[in-house]
Amino acid sequence: MAKTKQSKRRKRFDYNTDRKKLKKKFLKKANPRIEHAQIRNAWDNNKSMARNLQEMGLSFDPNRTLPIKKQTLLGGDTDDRRPAHIVTKPYILTKLQEEASLQEKDSKTLSSDLIEYVQHMIREHKDNYKAMARDEKNYYQDTPKQIKRKINEYKRCYPQHYEAFVSSLAALEAMDQSL
């Protein structure tokens, strides 16, 4: 089998490439970026991943941290006394616990078309979902249950807007009855 032209050629040093830059680039790709700022600042590149996580009070292997105890037939207790790991960086653990305890904001939003559709249905038919299904604006031929689900989604995503919308409808209705 014939060799390619490239492999026959003598290897020459390339003076135009910066080897130091290439090595830095390779190391940057080899070590992934840690997203959490506290963990990134406390990370020691000279230590292993398991040792770094252990110092922060985190678990590298959950199977070792919380082992499943084997049942014995005779009921004898097998005591696994492992040395307690010393946490040298507890501030990371407290910071993670604080972030986990914060409530996550509901980020789901609805399209403006769907909001307009739901408001039209409520304005025209109040709570009559069967009439909503027969409405001419029901382009996608939603069933009464699907329309009810969409209205409930609107109530869940925008509770203040829904309350303001219903109160404005009640005010309009009161004005119409007074005339």
CSV table of N, CA and C in Angstrom, one decimal:
chain,number,residue,atom,x,y,z
A,1,MET,N,0.8,-1.2,0.0
A,1,MET,CA,0.0,0.0,0.0
A,1,MET,C,0.9,1.2,0.0
A,2,ALA,N,0.6,2.2,-0.9
A,2,ALA,CA,1.5,3.4,-1.0
A,2,ALA,C,1.2,4.4,0.1
A,3,LYS,N,2.3,5.1,0.5
A,3,LYS,CA,2.1,6.1,1.5
A,3,LYS,C,1.7,7.4,0.9
A,4,THR,N,1.0,8.2,1.7
A,4,THR,CA,0.6,9.5,1.2
A,4,THR,C,1.8,10.4,1.1
A,5,LYS,N,1.6,11.5,0.3
A,5,LYS,CA,2.7,12.4,0.1
A,5,LYS,C,3.1,13.1,1.4
A,6,GLN,N,2.1,13.4,2.2
A,6,GLN,CA,2.3,14.1,3.5
A,6,GLN,C,3.2,13.3,4.4
A,7,SER,N,3.0,12.0,4.5
A,7,SER,CA,3.7,11.2,5.5
A,7,SER,C,5.2,10.9,5.0
A,8,LYS,N,5.5,11.0,3.7
A,8,LYS,CA,6.8,10.9,3.3
A,8,LYS,C,7.7,12.1,3.6
A,9,ARG,N,7.1,13.2,3.7
A,9,ARG,CA,7.8,14.5,3.8
A,9,ARG,C,8.4,14.5,5.2
A,10,ARG,N,9.6,15.2,5.3
A,10,ARG,CA,10.3,15.4,6.5
A,10,ARG,C,9.5,16.4,7.4
A,11,LYS,N,9.4,16.1,8.7
A,11,LYS,CA,8.7,17.0,9.7
A,11,LYS,C,9.6,18.2,10.0
A,12,ARG,N,9.0,19.4,9.9
A,12,ARG,CA,9.7,20.6,10.2
A,12,ARG,C,9.0,21.3,11.3
A,13,PHE,N,9.8,22.1,12.1
A,13,PHE,CA,9.2,22.9,13.2
A,13,PHE,C,8.5,24.1,12.6
A,14,ASP,N,7.3,24.4,13.0
A,14,ASP,CA,6.6,25.5,12.6
A,14,ASP,C,6.8,26.7,13.5
A,15,TYR,N,7.5,27.7,13.1
A,15,TYR,CA,7.9,28.8,13.9
A,15,TYR,C,6.7,29.8,14.0
A,16,ASN,N,5.7,29.7,13.2
A,16,ASN,CA,4.5,30.6,13.2
A,16,ASN,C,3.5,30.2,14.2
A,17,THR,N,3.5,29.0,14.7
A,17,THR,CA,2.5,28.7,15.7
A,17,THR,C,3.1,28.9,17.1
A,18,ASP,N,2.2,29.4,18.0
A,18,ASP,CA,2.6,29.7,19.4
A,18,ASP,C,2.2,28.4,20.2
A,19,ARG,N,3.2,27.7,20.6
A,19,ARG,CA,3.0,26.4,21.4
A,19,ARG,C,2.4,26.7,22.7
A,20,LYS,N,2.8,27.8,23.4
A,20,LYS,CA,2.2,28.1,24.7
A,20,LYS,C,0.7,28.4,24.6
A,21,LYS,N,0.3,29.1,23.6
A,21,LYS,CA,-1.1,29.4,23.4
A,21,LYS,C,-1.9,28.2,23.1
A,22,LEU,N,-1.3,27.3,22.3
A,22,LEU,CA,-2.0,26.0,21.9
A,22,LEU,C,-2.2,25.2,23.2
A,23,LYS,N,-1.2,25.1,24.0
A,23,LYS,CA,-1.3,24.3,25.3
A,23,LYS,C,-2.4,24.9,26.2
A,24,LYS,N,-2.4,26.2,26.3
A,24,LYS,CA,-3.4,26.9,27.1
A,24,LYS,C,-4.8,26.6,26.6
A,25,LYS,N,-5.0,26.6,25.3
A,25,LYS,CA,-6.2,26.4,24.6
A,25,LYS,C,-6.7,24.9,24.9
A,26,PHE,N,-5.8,24.0,24.8
A,26,PHE,CA,-6.1,22.6,25.0
A,26,PHE,C,-6.5,22.4,26.5
A,27,LEU,N,-5.7,23.0,27.4
A,27,LEU,CA,-6.1,22.8,28.8
A,27,LEU,C,-7.4,23.4,29.2
A,28,LYS,N,-7.7,24.6,28.5
A,28,LYS,CA,-9.0,25.2,28.8
A,28,LYS,C,-10.2,24.3,28.3
A,29,LYS,N,-10.0,23.6,27.2
A,29,LYS,CA,-11.0,22.7,26.7
A,29,LYS,C,-11.1,21.5,27.6
A,30,ALA,N,-9.9,21.0,28.1
A,30,ALA,CA,-9.9,19.8,28.9
A,30,ALA,C,-10.6,20.0,30.2
A,31,ASN,N,-10.4,21.1,30.9
A,31,ASN,CA,-11.1,21.4,32.1
A,31,ASN,C,-12.3,22.2,31.9
A,32,PRO,N,-13.5,21.6,32.1
A,32,PRO,CA,-14.7,22.3,31.8
A,32,PRO,C,-14.9,23.5,32.8
A,33,ARG,N,-15.6,24.5,32.3
A,33,ARG,CA,-15.9,25.6,33.2
A,33,ARG,C,-17.0,25.3,34.2
A,34,ILE,N,-16.7,25.6,35.5
A,34,ILE,CA,-17.7,25.4,36.5
A,34,ILE,C,-18.6,26.6,36.6
A,35,GLU,N,-19.9,26.4,36.4
A,35,GLU,CA,-20.8,27.5,36.3
A,35,GLU,C,-21.0,28.3,37.7
A,36,HIS,N,-21.1,27.5,38.8
A,36,HIS,CA,-21.4,28.2,40.1
A,36,HIS,C,-20.1,28.9,40.5
A,37,ALA,N,-20.3,30.2,40.8
A,37,ALA,CA,-19.1,31.1,41.1
A,37,ALA,C,-18.4,30.7,42.4
A,38,GLN,N,-19.2,30.3,43.5
A,38,GLN,CA,-18.6,29.9,44.7
A,38,GLN,C,-17.7,28.7,44.6
A,39,ILE,N,-18.2,27.7,43.9
A,39,ILE,CA,-17.5,26.4,43.7
A,39,ILE,C,-16.3,26.7,42.8
A,40,ARG,N,-16.4,27.5,41.8
A,40,ARG,CA,-15.3,27.8,40.9
A,40,ARG,C,-14.1,28.5,41.7
A,41,ASN,N,-14.5,29.4,42.6
A,41,ASN,CA,-13.5,30.2,43.3
A,41,ASN,C,-12.8,29.3,44.3
A,42,ALA,N,-13.5,28.3,44.9
A,42,ALA,CA,-12.9,27.4,45.9
A,42,ALA,C,-12.2,26.2,45.3
A,43,TRP,N,-12.3,26.0,44.0
A,43,TRP,CA,-11.8,24.8,43.4
A,43,TRP,C,-10.2,24.9,43.3
A,44,ASP,N,-9.6,23.8,43.7
A,44,ASP,CA,-8.1,23.7,43.7
A,44,ASP,C,-7.8,22.7,42.6
A,45,ASN,N,-7.1,23.3,41.5
A,45,ASN,CA,-6.8,22.4,40.4
A,45,ASN,C,-5.7,21.4,40.7
A,46,ASN,N,-5.0,21.5,41.8
A,46,ASN,CA,-4.0,20.6,42.2
A,46,ASN,C,-4.6,19.3,42.8
A,47,LYS,N,-5.8,19.4,43.3
A,47,LYS,CA,-6.5,18.3,44.0
A,47,LYS,C,-7.4,17.6,43.0
A,48,SER,N,-7.8,16.4,43.4
A,48,SER,CA,-8.7,15.6,42.5
A,48,SER,C,-10.1,16.1,42.7
A,49,MET,N,-11.0,15.7,41.8
A,49,MET,CA,-12.4,16.2,41.9
A,49,MET,C,-13.0,15.7,43.2
A,50,ALA,N,-12.7,14.4,43.6
A,50,ALA,CA,-13.3,13.8,44.8
A,50,ALA,C,-12.9,14.6,46.0
A,51,ARG,N,-11.6,15.0,46.1
A,51,ARG,CA,-11.1,15.7,47.2
A,51,ARG,C,-11.6,17.1,47.3
A,52,ASN,N,-11.8,17.8,46.2
A,52,ASN,CA,-12.3,19.1,46.1
A,52,ASN,C,-13.8,19.1,46.6
A,53,LEU,N,-14.6,18.2,46.1
A,53,LEU,CA,-16.0,18.1,46.5
A,53,LEU,C,-16.1,17.7,48.0
A,54,GLN,N,-15.2,16.8,48.5
A,54,GLN,CA,-15.2,16.4,49.9
A,54,GLN,C,-14.9,17.6,50.8
A,55,GLU,N,-14.0,18.5,50.4
A,55,GLU,CA,-13.7,19.6,51.2
A,55,GLU,C,-14.8,20.6,51.3
A,56,MET,N,-15.6,20.6,50.2
A,56,MET,CA,-16.8,21.6,50.2
A,56,MET,C,-18.0,21.0,50.9
A,57,GLY,N,-17.9,19.7,51.2
A,57,GLY,CA,-19.1,19.1,51.9
A,57,GLY,C,-20.1,18.5,50.9
A,58,LEU,N,-19.6,18.3,49.6
A,58,LEU,CA,-20.5,17.7,48.6
A,58,LEU,C,-20.1,16.3,48.3
A,59,SER,N,-20.9,15.6,47.6
A,59,SER,CA,-20.6,14.2,47.4
A,59,SER,C,-20.2,13.9,46.0
A,60,PHE,N,-19.1,13.2,45.9
A,60,PHE,CA,-18.6,12.8,44.6
A,60,PHE,C,-19.3,11.5,44.1
A,61,ASP,N,-19.5,10.6,45.0
A,61,ASP,CA,-20.2,9.3,44.6
A,61,ASP,C,-21.3,9.1,45.6
A,62,PRO,N,-22.6,9.3,45.2
A,62,PRO,CA,-23.7,9.1,46.1
A,62,PRO,C,-23.8,7.7,46.7
A,63,ASN,N,-23.3,6.7,45.9
A,63,ASN,CA,-23.4,5.4,46.4
A,63,ASN,C,-22.5,5.1,47.6
A,64,ARG,N,-21.4,5.8,47.7
A,64,ARG,CA,-20.6,5.7,48.8
A,64,ARG,C,-21.1,6.6,50.0
A,65,THR,N,-21.7,7.7,49.7
A,65,THR,CA,-22.1,8.6,50.7
A,65,THR,C,-23.4,8.0,51.4
A,66,LEU,N,-24.3,7.5,50.7
A,66,LEU,CA,-25.5,6.9,51.2
A,66,LEU,C,-25.6,5.5,50.7
A,67,PRO,N,-24.9,4.6,51.3
A,67,PRO,CA,-24.9,3.2,50.9
A,67,PRO,C,-26.2,2.5,51.2
A,68,ILE,N,-26.5,1.5,50.4
A,68,ILE,CA,-27.7,0.7,50.7
A,68,ILE,C,-27.2,-0.4,51.6
A,69,LYS,N,-27.8,-0.5,52.8
A,69,LYS,CA,-27.4,-1.5,53.8
A,69,LYS,C,-27.9,-2.8,53.4
A,70,LYS,N,-27.0,-3.8,53.4
A,70,LYS,CA,-27.4,-5.2,53.0
A,70,LYS,C,-28.1,-5.8,54.2
A,71,GLN,N,-29.2,-6.5,53.9
A,71,GLN,CA,-30.0,-7.2,55.0
A,71,GLN,C,-29.3,-8.6,55.3
A,72,THR,N,-29.2,-8.9,56.5
A,72,THR,CA,-28.7,-10.2,56.9
A,72,THR,C,-29.8,-11.1,57.4
A,73,LEU,N,-29.6,-12.4,57.2
A,73,LEU,CA,-30.6,-13.3,57.5
A,73,LEU,C,-30.8,-13.5,59.0
A,74,LEU,N,-29.7,-13.4,59.8
A,74,LEU,CA,-29.8,-13.6,61.2
A,74,LEU,C,-30.2,-12.3,62.0
A,75,GLY,N,-30.2,-11.2,61.3
A,75,GLY,CA,-30.6,-10.0,61.9
A,75,GLY,C,-29.4,-9.3,62.6
A,76,GLY,N,-28.2,-9.8,62.4
A,76,GLY,CA,-27.0,-9.2,63.0
A,76,GLY,C,-26.7,-7.8,62.4
A,77,ASP,N,-26.4,-6.9,63.2
A,77,ASP,CA,-26.1,-5.5,62.7
A,77,ASP,C,-24.7,-5.5,62.2
A,78,THR,N,-24.6,-5.0,61.0
A,78,THR,CA,-23.2,-4.8,60.4
A,78,THR,C,-23.0,-3.3,60.5
A,79,ASP,N,-22.1,-2.9,61.3
A,79,ASP,CA,-21.8,-1.5,61.5
A,79,ASP,C,-20.7,-1.0,60.6
A,80,ASP,N,-21.1,-0.1,59.7
A,80,ASP,CA,-20.1,0.5,58.8
A,80,ASP,C,-19.7,1.8,59.4
A,81,ARG,N,-18.6,1.8,60.1
A,81,ARG,CA,-18.1,3.0,60.7
A,81,ARG,C,-17.0,3.6,59.8
A,82,ARG,N,-17.4,4.6,59.1
A,82,ARG,CA,-16.4,5.3,58.3
A,82,ARG,C,-16.0,6.6,58.9
A,83,PRO,N,-14.8,7.0,58.7
A,83,PRO,CA,-14.4,8.2,59.3
A,83,PRO,C,-15.2,9.4,58.7
A,84,ALA,N,-15.6,10.3,59.6
A,84,ALA,CA,-16.4,11.5,59.1
A,84,ALA,C,-15.4,12.4,58.3
A,85,HIS,N,-15.9,12.8,57.2
A,85,HIS,CA,-15.1,13.7,56.3
A,85,HIS,C,-15.1,15.1,56.9
A,86,ILE,N,-13.9,15.7,56.9
A,86,ILE,CA,-13.8,17.1,57.4
A,86,ILE,C,-14.1,18.1,56.3
A,87,VAL,N,-15.1,18.9,56.6
A,87,VAL,CA,-15.5,19.9,55.6
A,87,VAL,C,-14.7,21.2,55.9
A,88,THR,N,-13.7,21.6,55.0
A,88,THR,CA,-12.9,22.7,55.3
A,88,THR,C,-13.5,24.0,54.6
A,89,LYS,N,-14.5,23.8,53.8
A,89,LYS,CA,-15.1,25.0,53.1
A,89,LYS,C,-16.6,24.9,53.2
A,90,PRO,N,-17.1,25.1,54.5
A,90,PRO,CA,-18.6,25.0,54.7
A,90,PRO,C,-19.4,26.2,54.1
A,91,TYR,N,-18.7,27.3,53.8
A,91,TYR,CA,-19.5,28.4,53.3
A,91,TYR,C,-20.1,28.1,51.9
A,92,ILE,N,-19.5,27.2,51.2
A,92,ILE,CA,-20.1,26.8,49.9
A,92,ILE,C,-21.4,26.0,50.1
A,93,LEU,N,-21.3,25.1,51.0
A,93,LEU,CA,-22.5,24.3,51.4
A,93,LEU,C,-23.7,25.2,51.8
A,94,THR,N,-23.4,26.2,52.7
A,94,THR,CA,-24.4,27.1,53.1
A,94,THR,C,-25.0,28.0,52.0
A,95,LYS,N,-24.1,28.4,51.1
A,95,LYS,CA,-24.5,29.2,49.9
A,95,LYS,C,-25.4,28.4,49.0
A,96,LEU,N,-25.1,27.1,48.8
A,96,LEU,CA,-25.9,26.2,47.9
A,96,LEU,C,-27.3,26.0,48.6
A,97,GLN,N,-27.3,25.8,49.9
A,97,GLN,CA,-28.6,25.6,50.6
A,97,GLN,C,-29.4,26.8,50.5
A,98,GLU,N,-28.8,28.0,50.7
A,98,GLU,CA,-29.6,29.3,50.5
A,98,GLU,C,-30.2,29.4,49.2
A,99,GLU,N,-29.5,29.1,48.1
A,99,GLU,CA,-30.0,29.2,46.8
A,99,GLU,C,-31.1,28.1,46.5
A,100,ALA,N,-30.9,27.0,47.1
A,100,ALA,CA,-31.9,25.9,46.9
A,100,ALA,C,-33.2,26.3,47.6
A,101,SER,N,-33.1,27.0,48.8
A,101,SER,CA,-34.3,27.3,49.5
A,101,SER,C,-35.1,28.5,48.9
A,102,LEU,N,-34.5,29.2,48.0
A,102,LEU,CA,-35.3,30.3,47.3
A,102,LEU,C,-36.3,29.7,46.4
A,103,GLN,N,-37.5,30.3,46.4
A,103,GLN,CA,-38.5,29.8,45.5
A,103,GLN,C,-38.3,30.2,44.1
A,104,GLU,N,-38.5,29.3,43.2
A,104,GLU,CA,-38.3,29.6,41.8
A,104,GLU,C,-39.5,30.3,41.2
A,105,LYS,N,-39.2,31.4,40.5
A,105,LYS,CA,-40.3,32.1,39.9
A,105,LYS,C,-40.8,31.3,38.7
A,106,ASP,N,-42.2,31.3,38.6
A,106,ASP,CA,-42.8,30.6,37.4
A,106,ASP,C,-42.5,31.4,36.2
A,107,SER,N,-41.7,30.8,35.3
A,107,SER,CA,-41.3,31.6,34.1
A,107,SER,C,-42.2,31.3,32.9
A,108,LYS,N,-43.2,30.5,33.0
A,108,LYS,CA,-44.1,30.2,31.9
A,108,LYS,C,-44.9,31.3,31.5
A,109,THR,N,-44.9,31.6,30.2
A,109,THR,CA,-45.7,32.7,29.7
A,109,THR,C,-46.6,32.2,28.6
A,110,LEU,N,-47.6,33.0,28.3
A,110,LEU,CA,-48.5,32.6,27.2
A,110,LEU,C,-48.4,33.6,26.1
A,111,SER,N,-48.7,33.2,24.9
A,111,SER,CA,-48.6,34.1,23.8
A,111,SER,C,-49.8,35.1,23.8
A,112,SER,N,-49.5,36.3,23.2
A,112,SER,CA,-50.5,37.3,23.3
A,112,SER,C,-51.8,36.9,22.5
A,113,ASP,N,-51.7,36.1,21.5
A,113,ASP,CA,-52.9,35.6,20.8
A,113,ASP,C,-53.7,34.7,21.7
A,114,LEU,N,-53.1,33.9,22.5
A,114,LEU,CA,-53.8,33.0,23.4
A,114,LEU,C,-54.5,33.8,24.5
A,115,ILE,N,-53.8,34.8,25.0
A,115,ILE,CA,-54.4,35.7,26.0
A,115,ILE,C,-55.6,36.4,25.5
A,116,GLU,N,-55.5,36.9,24.3
A,116,GLU,CA,-56.6,37.6,23.6
A,116,GLU,C,-57.8,36.6,23.4
A,117,TYR,N,-57.5,35.4,23.0
A,117,TYR,CA,-58.5,34.4,22.8
A,117,TYR,C,-59.2,34.0,24.0
A,118,VAL,N,-58.5,33.8,25.1
A,118,VAL,CA,-59.1,33.5,26.4
A,118,VAL,C,-60.0,34.6,26.9
A,119,GLN,N,-59.5,35.9,26.8
A,119,GLN,CA,-60.3,37.0,27.3
A,119,GLN,C,-61.5,37.2,26.5
A,120,HIS,N,-61.5,36.9,25.1
A,120,HIS,CA,-62.7,37.0,24.3
A,120,HIS,C,-63.7,36.0,24.8
A,121,MET,N,-63.2,34.7,25.0
A,121,MET,CA,-64.1,33.7,25.4
A,121,MET,C,-64.8,34.0,26.8
A,122,ILE,N,-64.0,34.5,27.7
A,122,ILE,CA,-64.6,34.8,29.0
A,122,ILE,C,-65.6,36.0,28.9
A,123,ARG,N,-65.2,37.0,28.1
A,123,ARG,CA,-66.1,38.2,27.9
A,123,ARG,C,-67.4,37.8,27.3
A,124,GLU,N,-67.4,36.9,26.3
A,124,GLU,CA,-68.6,36.5,25.6
A,124,GLU,C,-69.4,35.5,26.3
A,125,HIS,N,-68.8,34.5,26.9
A,125,HIS,CA,-69.5,33.3,27.4
A,125,HIS,C,-69.4,33.0,28.9
A,126,LYS,N,-68.7,33.9,29.6
A,126,LYS,CA,-68.4,33.7,31.1
A,126,LYS,C,-67.9,32.3,31.4
A,127,ASP,N,-68.7,31.4,32.0
A,127,ASP,CA,-68.2,30.0,32.3
A,127,ASP,C,-68.8,28.9,31.5
A,128,ASN,N,-69.5,29.3,30.4
A,128,ASN,CA,-70.2,28.3,29.5
A,128,ASN,C,-69.2,27.7,28.5
A,129,TYR,N,-68.5,26.6,28.8
A,129,TYR,CA,-67.5,26.1,28.0
A,129,TYR,C,-68.0,25.5,26.7
A,130,LYS,N,-69.2,24.9,26.7
A,130,LYS,CA,-69.8,24.4,25.5
A,130,LYS,C,-70.1,25.5,24.5
A,131,ALA,N,-70.6,26.6,25.0
A,131,ALA,CA,-70.8,27.7,24.1
A,131,ALA,C,-69.5,28.3,23.5
A,132,MET,N,-68.4,28.2,24.3
A,132,MET,CA,-67.1,28.6,23.9
A,132,MET,C,-66.6,27.7,22.7
A,133,ALA,N,-66.9,26.4,22.8
A,133,ALA,CA,-66.5,25.5,21.8
A,133,ALA,C,-67.2,25.7,20.5
A,134,ARG,N,-68.4,26.3,20.6
A,134,ARG,CA,-69.2,26.6,19.3
A,134,ARG,C,-68.9,28.0,18.8
A,135,ASP,N,-68.1,28.8,19.5
A,135,ASP,CA,-67.9,30.2,19.1
A,135,ASP,C,-67.1,30.2,17.8
A,136,GLU,N,-67.4,31.2,17.0
A,136,GLU,CA,-66.7,31.3,15.7
A,136,GLU,C,-65.2,31.7,15.8
A,137,LYS,N,-64.8,32.2,16.9
A,137,LYS,CA,-63.4,32.5,17.1
A,137,LYS,C,-62.6,31.3,17.5
A,138,ASN,N,-63.2,30.2,17.7
A,138,ASN,CA,-62.6,28.9,18.1
A,138,ASN,C,-62.0,28.3,16.8
A,139,TYR,N,-61.0,28.9,16.2
A,139,TYR,CA,-60.4,28.5,14.9
A,139,TYR,C,-59.9,27.1,15.0
A,140,TYR,N,-59.3,26.7,16.1
A,140,TYR,CA,-58.6,25.4,16.2
A,140,TYR,C,-59.6,24.3,16.6
A,141,GLN,N,-60.8,24.6,16.7
A,141,GLN,CA,-61.9,23.7,17.1
A,141,GLN,C,-61.5,23.0,18.4
A,142,ASP,N,-61.2,23.8,19.4
A,142,ASP,CA,-60.9,23.2,20.8
A,142,ASP,C,-62.2,22.7,21.4
A,143,THR,N,-62.0,21.6,22.1
A,143,THR,CA,-63.1,21.0,22.9
A,143,THR,C,-63.4,21.9,24.1
A,144,PRO,N,-64.5,21.7,24.8
A,144,PRO,CA,-64.8,22.5,26.0
A,144,PRO,C,-63.7,22.3,27.1
A,145,LYS,N,-63.2,21.0,27.2
A,145,LYS,CA,-62.2,20.7,28.2
A,145,LYS,C,-60.9,21.4,27.8
A,146,GLN,N,-60.5,21.5,26.5
A,146,GLN,CA,-59.3,22.1,26.1
A,146,GLN,C,-59.4,23.6,26.4
A,147,ILE,N,-60.5,24.2,26.1
A,147,ILE,CA,-60.7,25.6,26.4
A,147,ILE,C,-60.6,25.9,27.9
A,148,LYS,N,-61.2,25.0,28.7
A,148,LYS,CA,-61.2,25.2,30.2
A,148,LYS,C,-59.7,25.1,30.6
A,149,ARG,N,-58.9,24.2,30.1
A,149,ARG,CA,-57.5,24.0,30.4
A,149,ARG,C,-56.7,25.3,30.1
A,150,LYS,N,-57.1,25.9,28.9
A,150,LYS,CA,-56.4,27.1,28.5
A,150,LYS,C,-56.7,28.3,29.4
A,151,ILE,N,-58.0,28.4,29.9
A,151,ILE,CA,-58.4,29.4,30.8
A,151,ILE,C,-57.7,29.2,32.1
A,152,ASN,N,-57.6,28.0,32.6
A,152,ASN,CA,-57.0,27.7,33.9
A,152,ASN,C,-55.5,28.1,33.8
A,153,GLU,N,-54.9,27.8,32.7
A,153,GLU,CA,-53.5,28.2,32.5
A,153,GLU,C,-53.3,29.7,32.5
A,154,TYR,N,-54.2,30.4,31.9
A,154,TYR,CA,-54.2,31.9,32.0
A,154,TYR,C,-54.3,32.4,33.4
A,155,LYS,N,-55.2,31.8,34.1
A,155,LYS,CA,-55.4,32.1,35.5
A,155,LYS,C,-54.1,31.9,36.4
A,156,ARG,N,-53.4,30.8,36.1
A,156,ARG,CA,-52.3,30.4,36.8
A,156,ARG,C,-51.1,31.3,36.5
A,157,CYS,N,-50.9,31.6,35.2
A,157,CYS,CA,-49.8,32.4,34.8
A,157,CYS,C,-49.9,33.9,35.1
A,158,TYR,N,-51.1,34.4,34.9
A,158,TYR,CA,-51.3,35.8,35.2
A,158,TYR,C,-52.5,36.1,36.1
A,159,PRO,N,-52.3,35.7,37.4
A,159,PRO,CA,-53.4,35.9,38.3
A,159,PRO,C,-53.9,37.3,38.5
A,160,GLN,N,-52.9,38.3,38.5
A,160,GLN,CA,-53.3,39.7,38.7
A,160,GLN,C,-54.1,40.2,37.5
A,161,HIS,N,-53.6,39.9,36.3
A,161,HIS,CA,-54.3,40.3,35.1
A,161,HIS,C,-55.7,39.7,35.0
A,162,TYR,N,-55.8,38.4,35.4
A,162,TYR,CA,-57.1,37.8,35.4
A,162,TYR,C,-58.1,38.5,36.3
A,163,GLU,N,-57.6,38.8,37.6
A,163,GLU,CA,-58.5,39.4,38.5
A,163,GLU,C,-58.9,40.8,38.0
A,164,ALA,N,-58.0,41.5,37.5
A,164,ALA,CA,-58.3,42.9,36.9
A,164,ALA,C,-59.3,42.8,35.8
A,165,PHE,N,-59.1,41.8,34.9
A,165,PHE,CA,-60.0,41.6,33.8
A,165,PHE,C,-61.4,41.2,34.3
A,166,VAL,N,-61.6,40.3,35.2
A,166,VAL,CA,-62.9,39.9,35.7
A,166,VAL,C,-63.5,41.1,36.4
A,167,SER,N,-62.8,41.9,37.2
A,167,SER,CA,-63.4,43.0,37.9
A,167,SER,C,-63.8,44.1,36.9
A,168,SER,N,-63.1,44.3,35.8
A,168,SER,CA,-63.5,45.2,34.8
A,168,SER,C,-64.8,44.7,34.1
A,169,LEU,N,-64.9,43.4,33.9
A,169,LEU,CA,-66.1,42.9,33.3
A,169,LEU,C,-67.3,43.1,34.2
A,170,ALA,N,-67.1,42.9,35.5
A,170,ALA,CA,-68.2,43.1,36.5
A,170,ALA,C,-68.6,44.5,36.5
A,171,ALA,N,-67.6,45.5,36.4
A,171,ALA,CA,-67.9,46.9,36.4
A,171,ALA,C,-68.7,47.3,35.2
A,172,LEU,N,-68.4,46.7,34.0
A,172,LEU,CA,-69.1,47.0,32.8
A,172,LEU,C,-70.5,46.5,32.9
A,173,GLU,N,-70.7,45.3,33.5
A,173,GLU,CA,-72.0,44.7,33.6
A,173,GLU,C,-72.9,45.5,34.5
A,174,ALA,N,-72.3,46.0,35.6
A,174,ALA,CA,-73.0,46.8,36.5
A,174,ALA,C,-73.5,48.1,35.9
A,175,MET,N,-72.6,48.7,35.0
A,175,MET,CA,-73.0,49.9,34.3
A,175,MET,C,-74.1,49.7,33.3
A,176,ASP,N,-74.1,48.5,32.6
A,176,ASP,CA,-75.1,48.2,31.7
A,176,ASP,C,-76.5,48.0,32.3
A,177,GLN,N,-76.5,47.4,33.5
A,177,GLN,CA,-77.7,47.1,34.2
A,177,GLN,C,-78.3,48.4,34.8
A,178,SER,N,-77.4,49.4,35.1
A,178,SER,CA,-77.9,50.7,35.7
A,178,SER,C,-78.6,51.5,34.6
A,179,LEU,N,-78.2,51.3,33.3
A,179,LEU,CA,-78.7,52.1,32.3
A,179,LEU,C,-80.0,51.5,31.9
